[in-house]
Tab-separated table of C-alpha atoms in Angstrom:
chain	number	residue	atom	x	y	z
A	1	MET	CA	-64.453	-37.815	32.948
A	2	SER	CA	-66.593	-40.590	34.403
A	3	GLY	CA	-69.776	-39.309	32.777
A	4	GLY	CA	-71.487	-42.611	32.018
A	5	THR	CA	-68.868	-43.956	29.604
A	6	ARG	CA	-67.296	-47.333	30.195
A	7	LEU	CA	-64.532	-47.217	32.758
A	8	GLU	CA	-61.077	-48.207	31.594
A	9	ASN	CA	-60.294	-49.961	34.811
A	10	ALA	CA	-63.685	-50.998	36.187
A	11	ASN	CA	-62.520	-52.730	39.354
A	12	PRO	CA	-59.391	-51.132	40.702
A	13	VAL	CA	-57.672	-52.539	43.773
A	14	ILE	CA	-58.151	-50.139	46.654
A	15	PHE	CA	-55.360	-49.521	49.130
A	16	GLN	CA	-55.459	-48.346	52.715
A	17	ARG	CA	-54.775	-44.668	53.275
A	18	SER	CA	-51.834	-43.804	55.477
A	19	GLY	CA	-52.321	-42.099	58.833
A	20	GLU	CA	-51.714	-38.450	59.535
A	21	ARG	CA	-48.199	-37.181	59.849
A	22	LEU	CA	-46.902	-37.279	63.405
A	23	LEU	CA	-45.659	-33.957	64.622
A	24	THR	CA	-42.410	-33.853	66.528
A	25	ALA	CA	-41.349	-31.192	68.991
A	26	SER	CA	-38.927	-29.626	66.535
A	27	ASP	CA	-41.693	-29.418	63.859
A	28	GLU	CA	-43.530	-27.025	66.135
A	29	ASP	CA	-40.434	-25.040	67.037
A	30	GLU	CA	-40.488	-21.989	64.784
A	31	ASP	CA	-36.772	-21.407	65.261
A	32	VAL	CA	-35.734	-24.735	63.771
A	33	HIS	CA	-35.347	-24.857	59.996
A	34	ASP	CA	-37.325	-27.843	58.692
A	35	PRO	CA	-36.305	-28.927	55.259
A	36	ILE	CA	-39.182	-30.112	53.059
A	37	ASP	CA	-39.244	-33.910	53.325
A	38	ASP	CA	-40.699	-36.830	51.336
A	39	ARG	CA	-43.713	-37.149	53.631
A	40	GLU	CA	-44.588	-33.496	53.192
A	41	ILE	CA	-44.524	-33.832	49.414
A	42	PHE	CA	-46.522	-37.047	49.648
A	43	ASP	CA	-49.154	-35.266	51.739
A	44	LEU	CA	-49.509	-32.654	48.990
A	45	ILE	CA	-50.254	-35.223	46.298
A	46	ARG	CA	-51.922	-38.173	48.025
A	47	SER	CA	-55.405	-36.629	48.038
A	48	ILE	CA	-55.406	-35.761	44.329
A	49	ASN	CA	-58.516	-37.334	42.793
A	50	ASP	CA	-58.305	-40.008	40.168
A	51	PRO	CA	-59.898	-38.650	36.967
A	52	GLU	CA	-61.998	-41.786	36.622
A	53	HIS	CA	-62.896	-43.038	40.110
A	54	PRO	CA	-64.125	-41.251	43.232
A	55	LEU	CA	-60.883	-42.297	44.894
A	56	SER	CA	-57.600	-40.601	45.678
A	57	LEU	CA	-54.302	-41.402	43.966
A	58	GLU	CA	-53.136	-42.860	47.278
A	59	GLU	CA	-56.126	-45.203	47.512
A	60	LEU	CA	-55.368	-46.504	44.022
A	61	ASN	CA	-51.676	-46.834	44.884
A	62	VAL	CA	-50.848	-44.491	41.970
A	63	VAL	CA	-48.665	-42.506	44.372
A	64	GLU	CA	-46.673	-43.903	47.289
A	65	GLN	CA	-44.396	-42.193	49.741
A	66	ILE	CA	-41.464	-44.424	48.790
A	67	ARG	CA	-41.702	-43.086	45.209
A	68	VAL	CA	-41.225	-39.494	46.334
A	69	LYS	CA	-37.665	-38.194	46.408
A	70	VAL	CA	-37.061	-34.687	47.661
A	71	ASN	CA	-33.764	-32.934	48.154
A	72	ASP	CA	-34.453	-29.624	49.847
A	73	ALA	CA	-30.831	-28.471	49.717
A	74	GLU	CA	-30.664	-29.000	45.957
A	75	SER	CA	-34.274	-27.869	45.431
A	76	THR	CA	-35.295	-30.994	43.536
A	77	VAL	CA	-38.399	-33.163	43.751
A	78	GLY	CA	-38.783	-36.424	41.858
A	79	ILE	CA	-42.095	-38.276	41.799
A	80	GLU	CA	-42.793	-41.647	40.236
A	81	PHE	CA	-46.426	-42.563	39.756
A	82	THR	CA	-47.879	-45.921	38.830
A	83	PRO	CA	-50.870	-46.010	36.464
A	84	THR	CA	-53.480	-48.586	37.553
A	85	ILE	CA	-53.298	-50.357	34.189
A	86	PRO	CA	-50.513	-50.383	31.553
A	87	HIS	CA	-52.708	-48.800	28.865
A	88	CYS	CA	-54.259	-46.132	31.035
A	89	SER	CA	-55.133	-43.198	28.759
A	90	MET	CA	-55.326	-40.918	31.796
A	91	ALA	CA	-51.612	-41.276	32.601
A	92	THR	CA	-50.631	-37.887	31.152
A	93	LEU	CA	-53.524	-36.162	32.906
A	94	ILE	CA	-52.635	-37.767	36.247
A	95	GLY	CA	-48.971	-36.778	35.857
A	96	LEU	CA	-49.988	-33.252	34.870
A	97	SER	CA	-52.223	-32.959	37.952
A	98	ILE	CA	-49.339	-34.033	40.209
A	99	LYS	CA	-47.044	-31.540	38.510
A	100	VAL	CA	-49.536	-28.674	38.758
A	101	LYS	CA	-50.250	-29.410	42.431
A	102	LEU	CA	-46.536	-29.223	43.243
A	103	LEU	CA	-45.918	-26.173	41.039
A	104	ARG	CA	-48.654	-24.362	42.949
A	105	SER	CA	-47.602	-25.552	46.414
A	106	LEU	CA	-43.810	-25.476	46.453
A	107	PRO	CA	-41.452	-22.480	46.409
A	108	ASP	CA	-40.379	-21.498	42.877
A	109	ARG	CA	-36.824	-22.687	43.438
A	110	PHE	CA	-37.880	-26.363	43.175
A	111	LYS	CA	-37.283	-28.372	39.994
A	112	ILE	CA	-40.156	-30.849	39.773
A	113	ASP	CA	-39.753	-34.059	37.783
A	114	VAL	CA	-42.765	-36.341	37.386
A	115	HIS	CA	-42.255	-39.759	35.796
A	116	ILE	CA	-44.109	-43.027	35.399
A	117	THR	CA	-42.757	-45.844	37.604
A	118	PRO	CA	-40.439	-47.712	35.208
A	119	GLY	CA	-42.095	-50.673	33.505
A	120	THR	CA	-45.681	-49.843	34.467
A	121	HIS	CA	-47.059	-48.204	31.328
A	122	ALA	CA	-47.028	-49.036	27.634
A	123	SER	CA	-46.232	-45.452	26.535
A	124	GLU	CA	-44.014	-44.634	29.470
A	125	GLU	CA	-41.358	-42.835	27.440
A	126	ALA	CA	-43.807	-40.673	25.495
A	127	VAL	CA	-45.737	-39.681	28.635
A	128	ASN	CA	-42.507	-38.855	30.511
A	129	LYS	CA	-41.242	-36.705	27.632
A	130	GLN	CA	-44.516	-34.822	27.439
A	131	LEU	CA	-44.550	-34.144	31.199
A	132	ALA	CA	-40.920	-32.978	31.150
A	133	ASP	CA	-41.547	-30.467	28.335
A	134	LYS	CA	-42.353	-27.276	30.223
A	135	GLU	CA	-43.338	-25.454	27.054
A	136	ARG	CA	-46.038	-28.024	26.300
A	137	VAL	CA	-47.120	-28.070	29.956
A	138	ALA	CA	-47.413	-24.256	29.842
A	139	ALA	CA	-49.468	-24.440	26.653
A	140	ALA	CA	-51.693	-27.171	28.117
A	141	LEU	CA	-52.409	-25.051	31.177
A	142	GLU	CA	-53.565	-22.177	28.960
A	143	ASN	CA	-56.256	-24.509	27.616
A	144	SER	CA	-59.261	-23.698	29.801
A	145	SER	CA	-61.089	-27.016	29.398
A	146	LEU	CA	-57.969	-29.024	30.265
A	147	LEU	CA	-57.248	-26.718	33.190
A	148	GLU	CA	-60.773	-27.333	34.464
A	149	VAL	CA	-60.236	-31.105	34.419
A	150	VAL	CA	-56.906	-30.695	36.250
A	151	ASN	CA	-58.550	-28.446	38.828
A	152	GLN	CA	-61.256	-31.067	39.386
A	153	CYS	CA	-58.572	-33.633	40.154
A	154	LEU	CA	-56.999	-31.176	42.577
A	155	THR	CA	-60.194	-30.234	44.411
A	156	SER	CA	-60.359	-31.950	47.770
A	157	ARG	CA	-63.411	-34.112	48.160
A	158	SER	CA	-65.736	-33.707	51.073
A	159	ILE	CA	-66.538	-37.148	52.371
B	1	MET	CA	-5.792	-14.645	31.417
B	2	LYS	CA	-9.161	-15.737	32.776
B	3	GLU	CA	-12.635	-15.004	31.515
B	4	ALA	CA	-15.557	-13.972	33.638
B	5	LEU	CA	-19.243	-13.211	33.364
B	6	THR	CA	-20.195	-10.149	35.348
B	7	LEU	CA	-23.706	-8.924	35.930
B	8	VAL	CA	-24.465	-5.519	34.446
B	9	GLN	CA	-28.125	-5.260	35.371
B	10	ARG	CA	-31.162	-7.283	36.343
B	11	LEU	CA	-34.614	-6.279	35.092
B	12	ASN	CA	-37.940	-7.503	36.407
B	13	ALA	CA	-39.269	-7.680	32.875
B	14	HIS	CA	-42.410	-9.807	33.057
B	15	PRO	CA	-43.519	-9.813	36.714
B	16	ASP	CA	-45.449	-12.867	37.969
B	17	SER	CA	-44.875	-14.550	34.661
B	18	ARG	CA	-42.239	-16.305	32.588
B	19	CYS	CA	-39.860	-14.427	30.387
B	20	TRP	CA	-39.518	-16.808	27.458
B	21	PHE	CA	-37.218	-15.031	25.055
B	22	VAL	CA	-35.148	-11.922	24.367
B	23	SER	CA	-33.914	-10.560	21.047
B	24	TRP	CA	-31.516	-7.697	20.241
B	25	SER	CA	-32.309	-5.229	17.475
B	26	PRO	CA	-29.712	-5.348	14.643
B	27	THR	CA	-28.002	-2.201	15.953
B	28	GLY	CA	-27.823	-3.662	19.447
B	29	THR	CA	-29.535	-0.617	20.944
B	30	LEU	CA	-32.890	-2.227	21.756
B	31	LEU	CA	-33.792	-5.513	23.379
B	32	ALA	CA	-37.252	-7.054	22.931
B	33	SER	CA	-38.586	-9.499	25.521
B	34	CYS	CA	-41.743	-11.607	25.590
B	35	GLY	CA	-43.484	-13.871	28.026
B	36	GLY	CA	-46.375	-15.657	29.610
B	37	ASP	CA	-48.124	-12.342	30.355
B	38	LYS	CA	-48.901	-12.092	26.581
B	39	ALA	CA	-46.866	-8.867	26.390
B	40	ILE	CA	-43.757	-7.783	24.500
B	41	ARG	CA	-41.508	-5.193	26.092
B	42	ILE	CA	-38.859	-3.095	24.380
B	43	TRP	CA	-35.838	-2.147	26.461
B	44	GLY	CA	-33.311	0.590	25.721
B	45	ARG	CA	-30.337	2.101	27.445
B	46	GLU	CA	-30.697	5.389	29.207
B	47	GLY	CA	-27.453	6.550	30.784
B	48	ASP	CA	-26.042	3.540	32.555
B	49	SER	CA	-29.183	1.527	32.877
B	50	TRP	CA	-31.697	-0.344	30.778
B	51	ILE	CA	-35.285	0.819	30.949
B	52	CYS	CA	-38.582	-0.230	29.386
B	53	LYS	CA	-39.271	1.966	26.344
B	54	SER	CA	-42.568	0.456	25.269
B	55	VAL	CA	-45.013	-2.320	26.003
B	56	LEU	CA	-46.761	-4.076	23.139
B	57	GLU	CA	-49.997	-5.509	24.464
B	58	ASP	CA	-53.231	-6.689	22.875
B	59	GLY	CA	-51.410	-8.332	19.998
B	60	HIS	CA	-51.871	-11.842	21.319
B	61	GLN	CA	-54.468	-13.801	23.279
B	62	ARG	CA	-51.967	-16.227	24.792
B	63	THR	CA	-48.257	-16.562	25.710
B	64	VAL	CA	-45.791	-14.838	23.365
B	65	ARG	CA	-43.116	-17.499	22.930
B	66	LYS	CA	-40.500	-15.742	20.777
B	67	VAL	CA	-39.779	-12.445	19.079
B	68	ALA	CA	-37.510	-11.566	16.139
B	69	TRP	CA	-36.328	-8.290	14.606
B	70	SER	CA	-36.193	-7.816	10.844
B	71	PRO	CA	-32.635	-7.231	9.525
B	72	CYS	CA	-33.468	-3.546	8.909
B	73	GLY	CA	-34.643	-3.171	12.520
B	74	ASN	CA	-37.965	-1.585	11.546
B	75	TYR	CA	-40.143	-4.623	12.133
B	76	LEU	CA	-40.629	-7.041	14.958
B	77	ALA	CA	-42.339	-10.422	14.592
B	78	SER	CA	-43.885	-12.239	17.565
B	79	ALA	CA	-44.825	-15.922	17.720
B	80	SER	CA	-47.610	-16.903	20.087
B	81	PHE	CA	-49.349	-19.918	21.581
B	82	ASP	CA	-52.546	-18.354	20.151
B	83	ALA	CA	-51.463	-19.881	16.787
B	84	THR	CA	-50.681	-16.521	15.186
B	85	THR	CA	-47.598	-14.480	14.375
B	86	CYS	CA	-47.904	-10.720	14.700
B	87	ILE	CA	-45.837	-8.246	12.675
B	88	TRP	CA	-45.183	-4.930	14.403
B	89	LYS	CA	-43.863	-1.834	12.658
B	90	LYS	CA	-41.763	0.794	14.351
B	91	LYS	CA	-43.553	4.112	14.319
B	92	ASN	CA	-42.176	7.262	15.922
B	93	ASP	CA	-41.298	6.088	19.415
B	94	GLY	CA	-43.568	3.084	19.551
B	95	PHE	CA	-44.760	0.115	17.561
B	96	GLU	CA	-48.025	-0.593	15.820
B	97	SER	CA	-49.469	-3.921	14.854
B	98	LEU	CA	-49.215	-4.170	11.082
B	99	THR	CA	-50.572	-7.593	10.308
B	100	VAL	CA	-51.381	-10.962	11.819
B	101	LEU	CA	-50.179	-14.142	10.108
B	102	GLU	CA	-52.600	-16.996	10.546
B	103	GLY	CA	-52.605	-20.565	9.359
B	104	HIS	CA	-50.852	-22.756	11.891
B	105	GLU	CA	-53.176	-25.226	13.571
B	106	ASN	CA	-51.834	-24.581	17.056
B	107	GLU	CA	-49.073	-22.905	19.076
B	108	VAL	CA	-46.479	-21.030	17.022
B	109	LYS	CA	-43.145	-21.750	18.714
B	110	CYS	CA	-40.694	-19.613	16.796
B	111	VAL	CA	-40.302	-16.971	14.108
B	112	ALA	CA	-37.170	-15.864	12.205
B	113	TRP	CA	-36.318	-13.430	9.386
B	114	ALA	CA	-34.038	-14.337	6.505
B	115	PRO	CA	-30.947	-12.090	6.131
B	116	SER	CA	-32.508	-10.371	3.071
B	117	GLY	CA	-35.584	-9.414	5.105
B	118	ASN	CA	-37.813	-10.725	2.304
B	119	LEU	CA	-38.598	-14.056	3.905
B	120	LEU	CA	-39.945	-15.063	7.268
B	121	ALA	CA	-40.152	-18.563	8.731
B	122	THR	CA	-42.507	-19.793	11.453
B	123	CYS	CA	-42.849	-23.198	13.095
B	124	SER	CA	-45.458	-24.783	15.281
B	125	ARG	CA	-46.638	-27.540	17.548
B	126	ASP	CA	-48.564	-28.666	14.416
B	127	LYS	CA	-45.212	-30.159	13.165
B	128	SER	CA	-44.903	-27.793	10.205
B	129	VAL	CA	-42.501	-25.062	9.128
B	130	TRP	CA	-43.960	-22.228	7.012
B	131	VAL	CA	-42.007	-19.827	4.816
B	132	TRP	CA	-43.618	-16.438	4.168
B	133	GLU	CA	-42.654	-13.927	1.498
B	134	VAL	CA	-42.865	-10.219	2.213
B	135	ASP	CA	-43.464	-7.759	-0.625
B	136	GLU	CA	-42.843	-4.007	-0.857
B	137	GLU	CA	-46.384	-3.251	0.302
B	138	ASP	CA	-45.814	-5.094	3.579
B	139	ASP	CA	-47.989	-7.954	2.379
B	140	TYR	CA	-47.142	-11.418	3.632
B	141	GLU	CA	-47.836	-14.513	1.621
B	142	CYS	CA	-47.170	-18.082	2.654
B	143	VAL	CA	-45.019	-19.661	-0.065
B	144	THR	CA	-44.374	-23.072	1.462
B	145	VAL	CA	-45.536	-25.397	4.197
B	146	VAL	CA	-42.964	-28.113	4.947
B	147	ASN	CA	-43.834	-31.166	7.009
B	148	SER	CA	-40.450	-32.838	7.465
B	149	HIS	CA	-40.697	-33.232	11.220
B	150	THR	CA	-42.862	-35.861	12.887
B	151	GLN	CA	-43.377	-33.806	16.077
B	152	ASP	CA	-43.676	-30.314	17.550
B	153	VAL	CA	-41.148	-27.929	15.891
B	154	LYS	CA	-39.388	-25.852	18.551
B	155	HIS	CA	-37.084	-23.496	16.700
B	156	VAL	CA	-36.257	-22.044	13.282
B	157	VAL	CA	-33.146	-20.079	12.344
B	158	TRP	CA	-31.798	-18.706	9.052
B	159	HIS	CA	-28.228	-18.936	7.834
B	160	PRO	CA	-26.448	-15.563	8.414
B	161	ALA	CA	-25.930	-14.896	4.701
B	162	GLN	CA	-27.684	-17.482	2.541
B	163	GLU	CA	-31.301	-18.449	2.094
B	164	LEU	CA	-30.863	-21.609	4.058
B	165	LEU	CA	-33.188	-22.454	6.931
B	166	ALA	CA	-32.727	-24.835	9.881
B	167	SER	CA	-35.362	-26.170	12.277
B	168	ALA	CA	-35.214	-28.122	15.556
B	169	SER	CA	-37.888	-30.453	16.902
B	170	TYR	CA	-39.348	-32.583	19.681
B	171	ASP	CA	-38.665	-35.496	17.297
B	172	ASN	CA	-34.938	-35.092	18.296
B	173	ASN	CA	-33.908	-34.067	14.752
B	174	ILE	CA	-32.725	-30.956	12.966
B	175	CYS	CA	-33.789	-30.257	9.374
B	176	ILE	CA	-32.068	-27.978	6.852
B	177	TYR	CA	-34.125	-26.513	4.014
B	178	LYS	CA	-33.322	-24.904	0.684
B	179	GLU	CA	-35.479	-23.496	-2.052
B	180	GLU	CA	-35.871	-25.701	-5.093
B	181	ASP	CA	-38.063	-24.545	-8.010
B	182	ASP	CA	-40.171	-22.220	-5.855
B	183	ASP	CA	-40.565	-24.871	-3.228
B	184	TRP	CA	-38.732	-25.235	0.062
B	185	GLU	CA	-37.499	-28.734	0.694
B	186	CYS	CA	-35.747	-30.468	3.542
B	187	ARG	CA	-32.289	-31.230	2.124
B	188	ALA	CA	-30.633	-32.661	5.224
B	189	THR	CA	-31.798	-34.275	8.461
B	190	LEU	CA	-29.289	-34.063	11.308
B	191	GLN	CA	-29.702	-36.984	13.676
B	192	GLY	CA	-27.760	-37.467	16.884
B	193	HIS	CA	-29.574	-35.875	19.798
B	194	THR	CA	-31.446	-38.370	21.967
B	195	SER	CA	-34.210	-35.989	23.072
B	196	THR	CA	-35.930	-32.718	22.079
B	197	VAL	CA	-33.710	-30.206	20.266
B	198	TRP	CA	-34.671	-26.830	21.751
B	199	SER	CA	-32.578	-24.334	19.851
B	200	LEU	CA	-30.015	-23.705	17.130
B	201	SER	CA	-27.408	-21.086	16.306
B	202	PHE	CA	-25.157	-20.673	13.267
B	203	ASP	CA	-21.610	-19.411	13.723
B	204	GLY	CA	-20.614	-16.112	12.094
B	205	SER	CA	-19.572	-17.754	8.821
B	206	GLY	CA	-22.602	-20.029	8.604
B	207	GLN	CA	-20.434	-23.091	8.027
B	208	ARG	CA	-21.282	-24.545	11.391
B	209	LEU	CA	-24.422	-24.919	13.428
B	210	ALA	CA	-24.712	-25.428	17.194
B	211	SER	CA	-27.707	-27.252	18.672
B	212	CYS	CA	-28.832	-27.787	22.258
B	213	SER	CA	-31.150	-30.381	23.673
B	214	ASP	CA	-33.144	-31.947	26.467
B	215	ASP	CA	-30.456	-34.662	26.390
B	216	ARG	CA	-28.249	-32.093	28.218
B	217	THR	CA	-25.705	-31.864	25.425
B	218	VAL	CA	-24.653	-29.310	22.846
B	219	LYS	CA	-23.623	-30.497	19.395
B	220	ILE	CA	-21.598	-28.718	16.744
B	221	TRP	CA	-22.455	-29.601	13.130
B	222	LYS	CA	-20.322	-28.733	10.122
B	223	GLU	CA	-21.208	-28.556	6.461
B	224	TYR	CA	-19.169	-30.717	4.085
B	225	PRO	CA	-19.195	-30.781	0.286
B	226	SER	CA	-21.998	-33.106	-0.666
B	227	GLU	CA	-21.000	-36.469	-2.096
B	228	SER	CA	-24.088	-37.178	-4.142
B	229	GLY	CA	-24.551	-33.581	-5.248
B	230	GLN	CA	-28.171	-33.795	-4.137
B	231	ASP	CA	-28.502	-33.638	-0.390
B	232	LEU	CA	-26.544	-31.272	1.794
B	233	SER	CA	-24.042	-32.947	4.029
B	234	TRP	CA	-23.831	-31.879	7.670
B	235	LYS	CA	-21.879	-33.906	10.206
B	236	CYS	CA	-21.653	-33.695	13.970
B	237	VAL	CA	-18.019	-32.749	14.704
B	238	CYS	CA	-18.243	-32.152	18.445
B	239	THR	CA	-20.511	-32.996	21.399
B	240	LEU	CA	-20.264	-31.047	24.651
B	241	SER	CA	-21.527	-33.301	27.403
B	242	GLY	CA	-21.178	-33.298	31.167
B	243	TYR	CA	-21.496	-29.534	31.550
B	244	HIS	CA	-25.258	-29.107	31.865
B	245	GLY	CA	-27.263	-30.404	34.841
B	246	ARG	CA	-30.650	-30.227	33.092
B	247	THR	CA	-32.261	-29.429	29.736
B	248	VAL	CA	-30.356	-26.885	27.612
B	249	TYR	CA	-33.080	-24.513	26.402
B	250	ASP	CA	-31.116	-22.107	24.249
B	251	ILE	CA	-27.776	-21.545	22.582
B	252	ALA	CA	-26.206	-18.427	21.067
B	253	TRP	CA	-23.029	-18.290	19.004
B	254	CYS	CA	-21.557	-14.790	19.004
B	255	PRO	CA	-20.671	-13.678	15.445
B	256	LEU	CA	-18.234	-11.085	16.832
B	257	THR	CA	-16.199	-13.155	19.299
B	258	GLY	CA	-17.026	-16.797	18.518
B	259	ALA	CA	-18.087	-17.369	22.142
B	260	LEU	CA	-20.872	-19.907	22.594
B	261	ALA	CA	-23.421	-19.233	25.369
B	262	THR	CA	-26.032	-21.655	26.727
B	263	ALA	CA	-29.228	-21.249	28.773
B	264	CYS	CA	-29.964	-24.189	31.041
B	265	GLY	CA	-32.771	-25.573	33.206
B	266	ASP	CA	-30.265	-25.793	36.080
B	267	ASP	CA	-30.431	-21.939	36.336
B	268	ALA	CA	-26.931	-21.425	34.907
B	269	VAL	CA	-25.581	-19.401	32.004
B	270	ARG	CA	-22.387	-20.868	30.570
B	271	VAL	CA	-19.941	-19.543	27.995
B	272	PHE	CA	-17.697	-21.851	25.964
B	273	LYS	CA	-14.701	-20.882	23.865
B	274	GLU	CA	-13.156	-22.784	21.030
B	275	ASP	CA	-9.556	-23.960	21.123
B	276	GLU	CA	-8.190	-22.252	18.013
B	277	THR	CA	-5.322	-24.688	17.633
B	278	ALA	CA	-7.581	-27.746	17.311
B	279	ASP	CA	-8.289	-29.556	14.047
B	280	PRO	CA	-11.307	-27.840	12.383
B	281	ASP	CA	-12.793	-31.289	11.745
B	282	GLN	CA	-12.538	-32.104	15.456
B	283	PRO	CA	-13.049	-28.790	17.236
B	284	VAL	CA	-12.552	-28.559	20.992
B	285	PHE	CA	-14.624	-26.265	23.199
B	286	SER	CA	-13.951	-25.531	26.831
B	287	LEU	CA	-15.983	-23.826	29.520
B	288	ALA	CA	-14.645	-20.278	29.766
B	289	ALA	CA	-17.037	-18.865	32.364
B	290	GLN	CA	-20.307	-19.612	34.065
B	291	ALA	CA	-22.838	-17.928	36.299
B	292	ALA	CA	-24.100	-20.947	38.251
B	293	LYS	CA	-27.114	-19.134	39.685
B	294	ALA	CA	-27.589	-16.715	36.839
B	295	HIS	CA	-31.302	-16.684	37.691
B	296	ASN	CA	-33.200	-18.395	40.483
B	297	GLN	CA	-35.263	-20.406	38.003
B	298	ASP	CA	-34.687	-22.000	34.577
B	299	VAL	CA	-32.814	-19.861	32.063
B	300	ASN	CA	-34.855	-19.821	28.833
B	301	CYS	CA	-32.778	-17.745	26.457
B	302	VAL	CA	-29.337	-16.252	25.862
B	303	ALA	CA	-28.599	-13.584	23.236
B	304	TRP	CA	-25.333	-11.841	22.329
B	305	ASN	CA	-25.487	-8.167	21.495
B	306	PRO	CA	-24.794	-7.967	17.732
B	307	LYS	CA	-22.630	-4.835	17.952
B	308	GLU	CA	-21.076	-4.719	21.423
B	309	PRO	CA	-18.738	-7.690	21.868
B	310	GLY	CA	-19.282	-9.614	25.090
B	311	ILE	CA	-22.654	-8.140	26.065
B	312	LEU	CA	-25.057	-10.999	26.729
B	313	ALA	CA	-28.746	-10.946	27.706
B	314	SER	CA	-30.486	-13.862	29.411
B	315	CYS	CA	-34.019	-14.392	30.700
B	316	SER	CA	-35.744	-16.757	33.060
B	317	ASP	CA	-38.926	-18.452	34.250
B	318	ASN	CA	-38.996	-15.958	37.127
B	319	GLY	CA	-39.771	-13.158	34.655
B	320	GLU	CA	-36.353	-11.524	34.857
B	321	ILE	CA	-33.885	-10.402	32.248
B	322	ALA	CA	-30.195	-10.173	33.149
B	323	ILE	CA	-27.559	-8.318	31.144
B	324	TRP	CA	-24.025	-9.711	31.455
B	325	ARG	CA	-20.561	-8.715	30.344
B	326	PHE	CA	-18.289	-11.534	29.260
B	327	GLN	CA	-14.655	-10.480	29.208
B	328	GLU	CA	-11.145	-11.554	29.831
B	329	GLU	CA	-9.780	-10.619	33.219
B	330	ASP	CA	-6.149	-9.827	33.903
């Protein structure tokens, strides 16, 4: 994606990465049922690569823990993501990568909703509608070149 | 008197894949299913249980989104994300691929046969609806391409008796088409839903049409005598809101009992019944029964058996089919 063409957002603001999750005694106790929490979901998506920069979505502040809402009992996950610029053409691809990561990581019972943070993108409504349409998401994921780009975003970098 | 939905059988129809759609043969003896595994399976009853009679593979390169039986029951059409529609002919105990209809630019989302069996409609992500004519030699010819929608067309359905076609789209609208001098034209655009319209179903008489949407509502539309004499006049006479927790992916209006079933992204199958004493211009529907966890993932399709009143099939993202009996309890 960054193959020599002009970057859409040449100088993004870079944010500090959060620390590792602190384990509590009950986390390690196999007999205690731990519901899936916001931090756990955030950990699944924070290292997703930006399609354009060698940076994670967390470092670009595209995803934040406060914009993750999970309800384990109702099996719902809601994610809001914030494109770095209001005309970002990668918004759908970023949202799709978040969705695919969660579809692959979470139990099938979860309903996963991925939206743009309200007011942060010019085509917010169109991108949200596209991401919510599971038929179009399914068709997109059968497209091998698109799937390859998504998989690149989901590959963890070795730094 | 209370109605209930009871489970008859659960079938692991498309393992490790989605089951997108199910369709009953006109005699109600066979059920065809299709899914993300690119296969079509034909189910039949043996004794008390439903078993897989045949598997139709190698017809498509990608997901099979929907299937439809011809009115005579001898042909099956399958619409695929590979941009083609396959026509299968029943032969002895199995099916053979007869022809492949090409032309759509991308994913074919739905296919439907006209009641005469001489016409077939397909629709696609490419925003168009195509009408195909079938001749005695099993040759298919595209007679019309209509571009009335501005977005992805999700569903097409024919009127139960007339050559009248309806389509539903990602552009939130429903279009109704009629033939005019050898050309199919959109004669009415039904506006009202605030998001994608996923599916449509006519009632037994064909005077009303039910639609379901991503806006989590169901709407009932009724045909009125046209004022101008030109365009057809369809008006929304009822909106069912507050019942569905997520997108409503499919709707089926039973021609035998008048019961209205919905398939929802909240995993539930619901059945609504009409209050027969209400004003026909302001019909009232109430929830008669629901299976809240009909499947453990999204329900994609509901289909009433055309001959056995109250037998309903549903299918889900988890690859399963469920067969239900809807009946009044004492």
